[in-house]
Amino acid sequence: MRAIVTGMGYFTPKTRLSNHDLERMVDTSDEWITARTGIKERRILEKGKGTSYMAVRAARSLLAGRNIPADEIDMIIVATVTPDMPVPATAAFVQREIKASNCGGFDLNGGCAGFVCAFSIASQFIETGKYKKVMVIGADKMSGIIDYEDRNTCVIFGDGAGAVLLEPSEEEDEGVRDFILRLDGSGADMLRVDAGGSLHPATRETVEKKMHYVFQDGKAVFKHAVKGMADVSGRILDENDLSPDDMGLLVPHQANIRIIDAVSKKLDLPSEKVAVNLEKYGNTTAATIPIALAEAYEEGKIEKGDWVVISAFGAGFTWGSALFKWAMDKP
Ligand code: UT7
């Protein structure tokens, strides 16, 4: 039994933060951001709303598109680094709002690779025969943990959510074929939020020292991201006797167009086989892949029978890839 993607949904907030808006906030320019990242604008969720607001809307859109009631969902996994609050899990708010009355669920922090981790775990619930409908959500409100006075980070990140449904298929030749998940804590200092956890609970001092915001050593992360994503994307093809020519679409984490281009080049993939939407949304952390996958499907860039690779790299360092054969008919 294999796990196939049978539905998708996504949500991005209406408010846009353009490069020109950022020019008025920090010492940067549209030219620099466009050339160094490929990003033109990002979406920002209004104050008073948390990550679950977007996750719920992505989930509802998925259910409507698949035309199934929420009580058929067996499991909800939310990949996020920006839960609504430390306790309870954001999955609980999603379950409550969509009224999924027969499911289990939990959150998972895999940084920018969170969706690849959650998707891989979900595929195992299906393959073992334990569950029939597993909803995997990648959702992040990065604007809640970004310092809009720090040009190193505020130009990159944005808010969004994407959801994917996995179900079983008896067809051996479709669905999730493999995944590779990696973790290397020697990179833990290079992308982090220092306070708000058990090590440095919130105090006046942590707030004054801006310890609740994202810190990133961009150059170091960049270098490791190219190497890590190219490695797991190439390896997953090799280990499954596939070549880049056999690939339908690579859906990479959307952090920086230069990372995506370098990975594509290493894999020898032409640009039409690589999903890119970061110019519109920036880096939405766990949400980039499900949003890019859903948009690529809507735009007719994936067809039934295509091999798809998703690949991401982020805080931890954690990174990974998953390989699956697309089983949905055209939208
Ligand atoms: O999703 C999780 C994983 N995260 C990533 O994959 C992000 C990986 N890193 C990156 O995407 C890039 O490193 C950044 C986009 C964050 C930065 O780009 P970069 O080309 O690595 O720039 P840099 O940090 O090496 O800085 C180059 C120059 C510096 O000036 P000097 O020292 O050469 O005079 C920076 O001060 O650009 C300057 N700079 C900026 N200038 C205008 C840095 N940020 C900005 C900015 N606007 N926003």
CSV table of C-alpha atoms and ligand atoms in Angstrom, one decimal:
chain,number,residue,atom,x,y,z
A,1,MET,CA,0.0,0.0,0.0
A,2,ARG,CA,1.3,3.4,-0.9
A,3,ALA,CA,0.4,6.9,0.3
A,4,ILE,CA,-0.9,9.3,-2.5
A,5,VAL,CA,-1.7,12.9,-2.4
A,6,THR,CA,-5.4,13.3,-3.0
A,7,GLY,CA,-6.1,16.9,-2.0
A,8,MET,CA,-4.5,20.2,-1.3
A,9,GLY,CA,-5.4,23.6,0.0
A,10,TYR,CA,-3.5,26.8,1.0
A,11,PHE,CA,-4.0,30.2,2.5
A,12,THR,CA,-2.0,33.4,2.3
A,13,PRO,CA,-2.9,36.6,4.0
A,14,LYS,CA,-4.2,39.6,1.9
A,15,THR,CA,-1.7,42.2,3.3
A,16,ARG,CA,1.4,42.5,1.1
A,17,LEU,CA,4.8,43.8,2.3
A,18,SER,CA,6.7,44.8,-0.8
A,19,ASN,CA,10.4,45.4,-1.2
A,20,HIS,CA,9.5,49.1,-1.6
A,21,ASP,CA,7.7,49.0,1.7
A,22,LEU,CA,10.8,47.5,3.3
A,23,GLU,CA,13.0,50.3,1.8
A,24,ARG,CA,11.1,52.6,4.1
A,25,MET,CA,11.7,50.4,7.2
A,26,VAL,CA,15.4,49.4,6.9
A,27,ASP,CA,18.5,50.2,5.0
A,28,THR,CA,17.8,48.1,1.9
A,29,SER,CA,16.6,48.4,-1.7
A,30,ASP,CA,14.3,46.6,-4.1
A,31,GLU,CA,17.4,46.0,-6.3
A,32,TRP,CA,19.4,44.3,-3.5
A,33,ILE,CA,16.5,42.1,-2.3
A,34,THR,CA,15.5,41.1,-5.9
A,35,ALA,CA,19.1,40.3,-7.0
A,36,ARG,CA,20.2,38.5,-3.7
A,37,THR,CA,17.0,36.6,-3.0
A,38,GLY,CA,14.5,36.8,-5.9
A,39,ILE,CA,11.8,37.9,-3.5
A,40,LYS,CA,9.5,40.9,-4.5
A,41,GLU,CA,6.9,40.8,-1.8
A,42,ARG,CA,5.6,38.7,1.1
A,43,ARG,CA,2.2,38.3,2.9
A,44,ILE,CA,1.7,39.4,6.5
A,45,LEU,CA,-1.0,38.1,8.8
A,46,GLU,CA,-2.7,40.8,10.9
A,47,LYS,CA,-2.0,41.2,14.6
A,48,GLY,CA,-4.3,39.2,16.8
A,49,LYS,CA,-4.3,36.2,14.6
A,50,GLY,CA,-2.0,33.2,14.9
A,51,THR,CA,-0.6,30.5,12.7
A,52,SER,CA,-3.7,28.3,13.3
A,53,TYR,CA,-5.9,31.0,11.6
A,54,MET,CA,-4.0,30.3,8.3
A,55,ALA,CA,-3.7,26.5,8.9
A,56,VAL,CA,-7.5,26.3,9.4
A,57,ARG,CA,-8.2,28.1,6.2
A,58,ALA,CA,-5.8,25.9,4.3
A,59,ALA,CA,-7.4,22.8,5.8
A,60,ARG,CA,-10.9,24.0,5.0
A,61,SER,CA,-9.9,24.7,1.4
A,62,LEU,CA,-8.5,21.2,1.2
A,63,LEU,CA,-11.7,19.6,2.5
A,64,ALA,CA,-13.9,21.6,0.2
A,65,GLY,CA,-11.7,20.7,-2.8
A,66,ARG,CA,-11.8,17.0,-1.9
A,67,ASN,CA,-15.4,17.2,-0.9
A,68,ILE,CA,-15.1,15.2,2.3
A,69,PRO,CA,-16.4,16.0,5.8
A,70,ALA,CA,-13.8,16.8,8.5
A,71,ASP,CA,-14.8,13.8,10.6
A,72,GLU,CA,-13.2,11.5,8.1
A,73,ILE,CA,-9.8,12.9,8.9
A,74,ASP,CA,-7.8,10.4,11.0
A,75,MET,CA,-4.7,12.5,11.8
A,76,ILE,CA,-3.7,16.2,11.6
A,77,ILE,CA,0.1,16.9,11.7
A,78,VAL,CA,1.0,20.6,11.8
A,79,ALA,CA,4.6,21.5,10.9
A,80,THR,CA,5.4,24.9,12.3
A,81,VAL,CA,8.0,26.9,14.2
A,82,THR,CA,5.5,29.6,15.1
A,83,PRO,CA,2.8,27.7,17.0
A,84,ASP,CA,-0.1,30.0,18.3
A,85,MET,CA,1.3,29.4,21.8
A,86,PRO,CA,3.8,26.9,23.4
A,87,VAL,CA,0.9,24.8,24.7
A,88,PRO,CA,-1.3,23.3,23.4
A,89,ALA,CA,-0.3,22.2,19.9
A,90,THR,CA,-1.6,24.3,17.0
A,91,ALA,CA,-3.0,21.0,15.6
A,92,ALA,CA,-5.6,21.2,18.5
A,93,PHE,CA,-6.9,24.6,17.3
A,94,VAL,CA,-7.1,23.3,13.7
A,95,GLN,CA,-9.0,20.2,14.9
A,96,ARG,CA,-11.4,22.3,16.9
A,97,GLU,CA,-12.1,24.9,14.2
A,98,ILE,CA,-12.6,22.4,11.3
A,99,LYS,CA,-14.5,20.0,13.7
A,100,ALA,CA,-12.5,16.9,12.9
A,101,SER,CA,-14.2,14.8,15.5
A,102,ASN,CA,-12.4,11.5,14.9
A,103,CYS,CA,-8.7,12.2,14.7
A,104,GLY,CA,-5.3,12.3,16.5
A,105,GLY,CA,-2.8,15.0,15.9
A,106,PHE,CA,0.3,16.9,16.9
A,107,ASP,CA,2.8,19.6,16.0
A,108,LEU,CA,6.2,19.1,14.6
A,109,ASN,CA,9.2,21.5,14.6
A,110,GLY,CA,11.4,20.6,11.7
A,111,GLY,CA,12.3,24.3,10.8
A,112,CYS,CA,12.1,24.9,7.1
A,113,ALA,CA,12.2,21.2,6.5
A,114,GLY,CA,9.1,20.7,8.8
A,115,PHE,CA,6.8,19.9,5.9
A,116,VAL,CA,9.1,17.2,4.4
A,117,CYS,CA,9.4,15.6,7.9
A,118,ALA,CA,5.6,15.7,8.5
A,119,PHE,CA,4.9,14.4,5.0
A,120,SER,CA,7.3,11.5,5.5
A,121,ILE,CA,5.7,10.6,8.8
A,122,ALA,CA,2.2,10.8,7.4
A,123,SER,CA,3.2,8.5,4.6
A,124,GLN,CA,4.1,5.9,7.2
A,125,PHE,CA,0.7,6.1,8.9
A,126,ILE,CA,-0.8,5.3,5.5
A,127,GLU,CA,1.6,2.6,4.4
A,128,THR,CA,1.2,0.6,7.7
A,129,GLY,CA,-2.5,0.6,7.1
A,130,LYS,CA,-3.1,2.4,10.4
A,131,TYR,CA,-4.8,5.4,9.0
A,132,LYS,CA,-6.7,6.3,5.8
A,133,LYS,CA,-6.8,10.1,5.7
A,134,VAL,CA,-3.8,12.0,7.1
A,135,MET,CA,-3.8,15.8,6.8
A,136,VAL,CA,-0.3,17.3,6.7
A,137,ILE,CA,-0.2,21.1,7.2
A,138,GLY,CA,2.9,23.4,6.9
A,139,ALA,CA,2.0,26.8,8.5
A,140,ASP,CA,4.1,29.7,9.8
A,141,LYS,CA,3.5,33.2,10.9
A,142,MET,CA,7.1,34.3,10.6
A,143,SER,CA,6.1,38.0,11.0
A,144,GLY,CA,5.5,37.2,14.7
A,145,ILE,CA,9.2,36.4,15.3
A,146,ILE,CA,10.9,38.7,12.8
A,147,ASP,CA,12.7,41.9,13.9
A,148,TYR,CA,11.6,44.5,11.3
A,149,GLU,CA,14.7,46.5,12.1
A,150,ASP,CA,17.0,43.7,11.1
A,151,ARG,CA,17.6,43.8,7.3
A,152,ASN,CA,19.4,40.4,7.4
A,153,THR,CA,16.1,38.6,8.2
A,154,CYS,CA,13.1,40.9,7.6
A,155,VAL,CA,13.5,40.9,3.8
A,156,ILE,CA,13.3,37.1,3.5
A,157,PHE,CA,10.4,35.8,5.6
A,158,GLY,CA,6.6,35.9,5.2
A,159,ASP,CA,3.4,34.2,6.4
A,160,GLY,CA,1.3,31.4,4.9
A,161,ALA,CA,-0.1,27.9,5.2
A,162,GLY,CA,-0.5,24.9,3.0
A,163,ALA,CA,-2.2,21.5,3.5
A,164,VAL,CA,-2.0,18.2,1.8
A,165,LEU,CA,-4.1,15.1,2.3
A,166,LEU,CA,-2.5,11.6,2.0
A,167,GLU,CA,-4.7,8.5,1.4
A,168,PRO,CA,-3.9,4.9,0.5
A,169,SER,CA,-3.7,3.6,-3.0
A,170,GLU,CA,-3.5,-0.1,-4.0
A,171,GLU,CA,-1.5,0.9,-7.1
A,172,GLU,CA,2.1,-0.1,-6.3
A,173,ASP,CA,3.4,2.3,-9.0
A,174,GLU,CA,2.1,5.6,-7.5
A,175,GLY,CA,2.4,7.6,-4.4
A,176,VAL,CA,5.3,8.1,-1.9
A,177,ARG,CA,8.3,6.0,-2.9
A,178,ASP,CA,11.0,7.2,-0.5
A,179,PHE,CA,12.2,9.9,1.8
A,180,ILE,CA,15.5,11.0,3.3
A,181,LEU,CA,15.6,13.0,6.5
A,182,ARG,CA,18.8,14.5,8.0
A,183,LEU,CA,19.6,16.3,11.2
A,184,ASP,CA,22.9,18.0,12.1
A,185,GLY,CA,22.9,19.9,15.4
A,186,SER,CA,26.4,21.4,14.7
A,187,GLY,CA,24.4,24.0,12.7
A,188,ALA,CA,22.0,24.8,15.6
A,189,ASP,CA,23.6,28.2,16.4
A,190,MET,CA,23.3,29.5,12.8
A,191,LEU,CA,19.5,29.9,12.7
A,192,ARG,CA,17.7,30.2,15.9
A,193,VAL,CA,15.4,32.1,18.3
A,194,ASP,CA,17.1,32.4,21.6
A,195,ALA,CA,14.3,33.1,24.0
A,196,GLY,CA,10.8,31.9,24.8
A,197,GLY,CA,11.7,28.3,25.4
A,198,SER,CA,12.7,26.6,28.7
A,199,LEU,CA,16.3,27.8,28.5
A,200,HIS,CA,15.5,31.5,28.4
A,201,PRO,CA,11.9,32.0,29.4
A,202,ALA,CA,10.5,35.5,28.6
A,203,THR,CA,11.8,38.2,30.9
A,204,ARG,CA,12.1,41.9,30.6
A,205,GLU,CA,15.7,41.3,29.7
A,206,THR,CA,15.0,38.8,26.9
A,207,VAL,CA,12.6,41.3,25.3
A,208,GLU,CA,15.0,44.2,25.6
A,209,LYS,CA,17.8,42.2,24.1
A,210,LYS,CA,15.5,41.2,21.2
A,211,MET,CA,16.1,37.5,22.0
A,212,HIS,CA,12.6,36.5,20.8
A,213,TYR,CA,13.4,37.3,17.2
A,214,VAL,CA,15.0,35.1,14.5
A,215,PHE,CA,18.8,35.2,14.3
A,216,GLN,CA,20.4,33.9,11.1
A,217,ASP,CA,23.9,33.6,9.9
A,218,GLY,CA,22.7,33.9,6.3
A,219,LYS,CA,26.0,33.1,4.5
A,220,ALA,CA,26.6,29.9,6.5
A,221,VAL,CA,23.0,28.7,6.1
A,222,PHE,CA,23.1,29.4,2.4
A,223,LYS,CA,26.2,27.3,1.9
A,224,HIS,CA,24.9,24.3,3.8
A,225,ALA,CA,21.4,24.7,2.2
A,226,VAL,CA,22.8,24.3,-1.3
A,227,LYS,CA,24.9,21.3,-0.4
A,228,GLY,CA,22.3,19.6,1.7
A,229,MET,CA,19.3,20.1,-0.7
A,230,ALA,CA,21.4,19.0,-3.7
A,231,ASP,CA,22.7,16.0,-1.8
A,232,VAL,CA,19.3,14.6,-0.7
A,233,SER,CA,17.5,15.5,-3.9
A,234,GLY,CA,20.2,13.8,-6.0
A,235,ARG,CA,20.5,10.8,-3.7
A,236,ILE,CA,16.8,10.1,-3.6
A,237,LEU,CA,16.8,9.8,-7.4
A,238,ASP,CA,19.9,7.6,-7.5
A,239,GLU,CA,18.7,5.3,-4.8
A,240,ASN,CA,15.4,4.8,-6.7
A,241,ASP,CA,17.1,4.3,-10.1
A,242,LEU,CA,15.8,7.5,-11.5
A,243,SER,CA,17.7,10.3,-13.3
A,244,PRO,CA,16.9,14.0,-13.5
A,245,ASP,CA,15.5,13.3,-16.9
A,246,ASP,CA,12.8,11.1,-15.3
A,247,MET,CA,11.7,13.9,-13.0
A,248,GLY,CA,8.4,15.7,-13.5
A,249,LEU,CA,8.9,18.5,-10.9
A,250,LEU,CA,11.2,19.5,-8.1
A,251,VAL,CA,9.4,21.5,-5.4
A,252,PRO,CA,12.2,23.0,-3.4
A,253,HIS,CA,11.9,25.0,-0.2
A,254,GLN,CA,11.5,28.7,-1.2
A,255,ALA,CA,14.2,30.5,0.7
A,256,ASN,CA,16.3,32.2,-1.9
A,257,ILE,CA,16.3,31.9,-5.7
A,258,ARG,CA,20.1,31.6,-5.7
A,259,ILE,CA,19.8,28.4,-3.6
A,260,ILE,CA,17.1,27.0,-5.9
A,261,ASP,CA,19.2,27.8,-9.0
A,262,ALA,CA,22.3,26.3,-7.5
A,263,VAL,CA,20.5,23.1,-6.5
A,264,SER,CA,18.8,22.9,-10.0
A,265,LYS,CA,22.2,23.3,-11.6
A,266,LYS,CA,23.8,20.6,-9.5
A,267,LEU,CA,20.9,18.2,-10.5
A,268,ASP,CA,21.0,19.3,-14.1
A,269,LEU,CA,17.3,20.2,-14.0
A,270,PRO,CA,15.9,22.8,-16.5
A,271,SER,CA,13.9,25.7,-14.9
A,272,GLU,CA,10.6,24.4,-16.2
A,273,LYS,CA,11.0,21.3,-14.0
A,274,VAL,CA,11.5,23.5,-10.8
A,275,ALA,CA,8.6,25.1,-8.9
A,276,VAL,CA,9.3,28.7,-7.9
A,277,ASN,CA,6.9,31.1,-6.3
A,278,LEU,CA,9.1,32.9,-3.7
A,279,GLU,CA,8.8,36.2,-5.6
A,280,LYS,CA,5.2,36.4,-4.2
A,281,TYR,CA,5.5,35.1,-0.7
A,282,GLY,CA,9.1,35.0,0.4
A,283,ASN,CA,10.2,32.3,2.8
A,284,THR,CA,7.1,31.0,4.7
A,285,THR,CA,9.2,28.3,6.5
A,286,ALA,CA,7.1,25.1,6.8
A,287,ALA,CA,4.5,26.4,4.3
A,288,THR,CA,6.6,27.0,1.3
A,289,ILE,CA,6.4,23.5,-0.2
A,290,PRO,CA,2.7,22.8,0.2
A,291,ILE,CA,1.8,26.2,-1.2
A,292,ALA,CA,4.3,25.8,-4.1
A,293,LEU,CA,3.0,22.3,-4.8
A,294,ALA,CA,-0.6,23.4,-4.8
A,295,GLU,CA,0.1,26.3,-7.1
A,296,ALA,CA,2.1,24.1,-9.5
A,297,TYR,CA,-0.8,21.7,-9.7
A,298,GLU,CA,-3.3,24.5,-10.3
A,299,GLU,CA,-1.1,25.8,-13.1
A,300,GLY,CA,-0.9,22.4,-14.8
A,301,LYS,CA,2.8,21.9,-14.1
A,302,ILE,CA,2.2,18.4,-12.6
A,303,GLU,CA,0.4,15.6,-14.3
A,304,LYS,CA,-0.7,12.1,-13.2
A,305,GLY,CA,2.3,9.8,-13.4
A,306,ASP,CA,4.9,12.5,-12.9
A,307,TRP,CA,7.7,12.0,-10.4
A,308,VAL,CA,7.8,14.8,-7.9
A,309,VAL,CA,10.6,15.5,-5.4
A,310,ILE,CA,10.1,17.9,-2.5
A,311,SER,CA,13.3,19.1,-0.8
A,312,ALA,CA,14.0,21.5,2.1
A,313,PHE,CA,16.8,22.8,4.4
A,314,GLY,CA,16.5,24.8,7.6
A,315,ALA,CA,17.1,25.4,11.3
A,316,GLY,CA,18.7,22.6,13.2
A,317,PHE,CA,20.2,22.0,10.7
A,318,THR,CA,17.4,19.7,9.5
A,319,TRP,CA,16.9,18.8,5.8
A,320,GLY,CA,15.4,16.2,3.7
A,321,SER,CA,13.6,15.1,0.5
A,322,ALA,CA,10.7,12.9,-0.4
A,323,LEU,CA,10.0,11.3,-3.8
A,324,PHE,CA,6.5,10.4,-5.0
A,325,LYS,CA,4.6,9.7,-8.1
A,326,TRP,CA,1.7,12.1,-8.7
A,327,ALA,CA,-1.7,10.3,-8.7
A,328,MET,CA,-4.2,13.1,-9.2
A,329,ASP,CA,-6.0,13.9,-12.4
A,330,LYS,CA,-5.8,17.5,-13.8
A,331,PRO,CA,-7.6,20.1,-11.6
B,1,UT7,O1,14.8,28.9,5.1
B,1,UT7,C1,15.7,28.6,6.1
B,1,UT7,C2,17.0,28.6,5.6
B,1,UT7,N1,17.4,30.0,5.3
B,1,UT7,C3,18.0,30.2,4.1
B,1,UT7,O2,18.1,29.3,3.3
B,1,UT7,C4,18.6,31.6,3.9
B,1,UT7,C5,20.0,31.4,3.4
B,1,UT7,N2,20.7,32.7,3.3
B,1,UT7,C6,20.4,33.6,2.3
B,1,UT7,O3,19.4,33.5,1.6
B,1,UT7,C7,21.3,34.8,2.2
B,1,UT7,O4,22.5,34.5,2.9
B,1,UT7,C8,20.7,36.2,2.6
B,1,UT7,C9,19.6,36.5,1.6
B,1,UT7,C10,20.2,36.1,4.0
B,1,UT7,C11,21.8,37.2,2.5
B,1,UT7,O5,22.4,37.3,1.2
B,1,UT7,P1,24.0,37.2,1.1
B,1,UT7,O6,24.2,37.3,-0.4
B,1,UT7,O7,24.5,36.0,1.8
B,1,UT7,O8,24.4,38.5,1.8
B,1,UT7,P2,25.4,38.8,2.9
B,1,UT7,O9,24.8,38.4,4.2
B,1,UT7,O10,26.7,38.1,2.6
B,1,UT7,O11,25.7,40.3,2.8
B,1,UT7,C12,26.3,40.9,1.7
B,1,UT7,C13,26.3,42.4,1.9
B,1,UT7,C14,26.7,42.8,3.2
B,1,UT7,O12,27.4,44.1,3.1
B,1,UT7,P3,29.0,44.2,3.0
B,1,UT7,O13,29.4,43.7,4.3
B,1,UT7,O14,29.4,43.4,1.9
B,1,UT7,O15,29.2,45.7,2.9
B,1,UT7,C15,25.5,43.0,4.0
B,1,UT7,O16,25.6,44.0,5.1
B,1,UT7,O17,24.9,42.8,1.8
B,1,UT7,C16,24.5,43.5,3.0
B,1,UT7,N3,23.1,43.2,3.2
B,1,UT7,C17,22.1,44.0,2.7
B,1,UT7,N4,22.1,45.0,1.9
B,1,UT7,C18,20.9,45.5,1.6
B,1,UT7,C19,22.6,42.2,4.0
B,1,UT7,N5,21.3,42.3,4.0
B,1,UT7,C20,21.0,43.4,3.2
B,1,UT7,C21,19.7,43.9,2.8
B,1,UT7,N6,19.7,45.0,2.0
B,1,UT7,N7,18.5,43.4,3.2
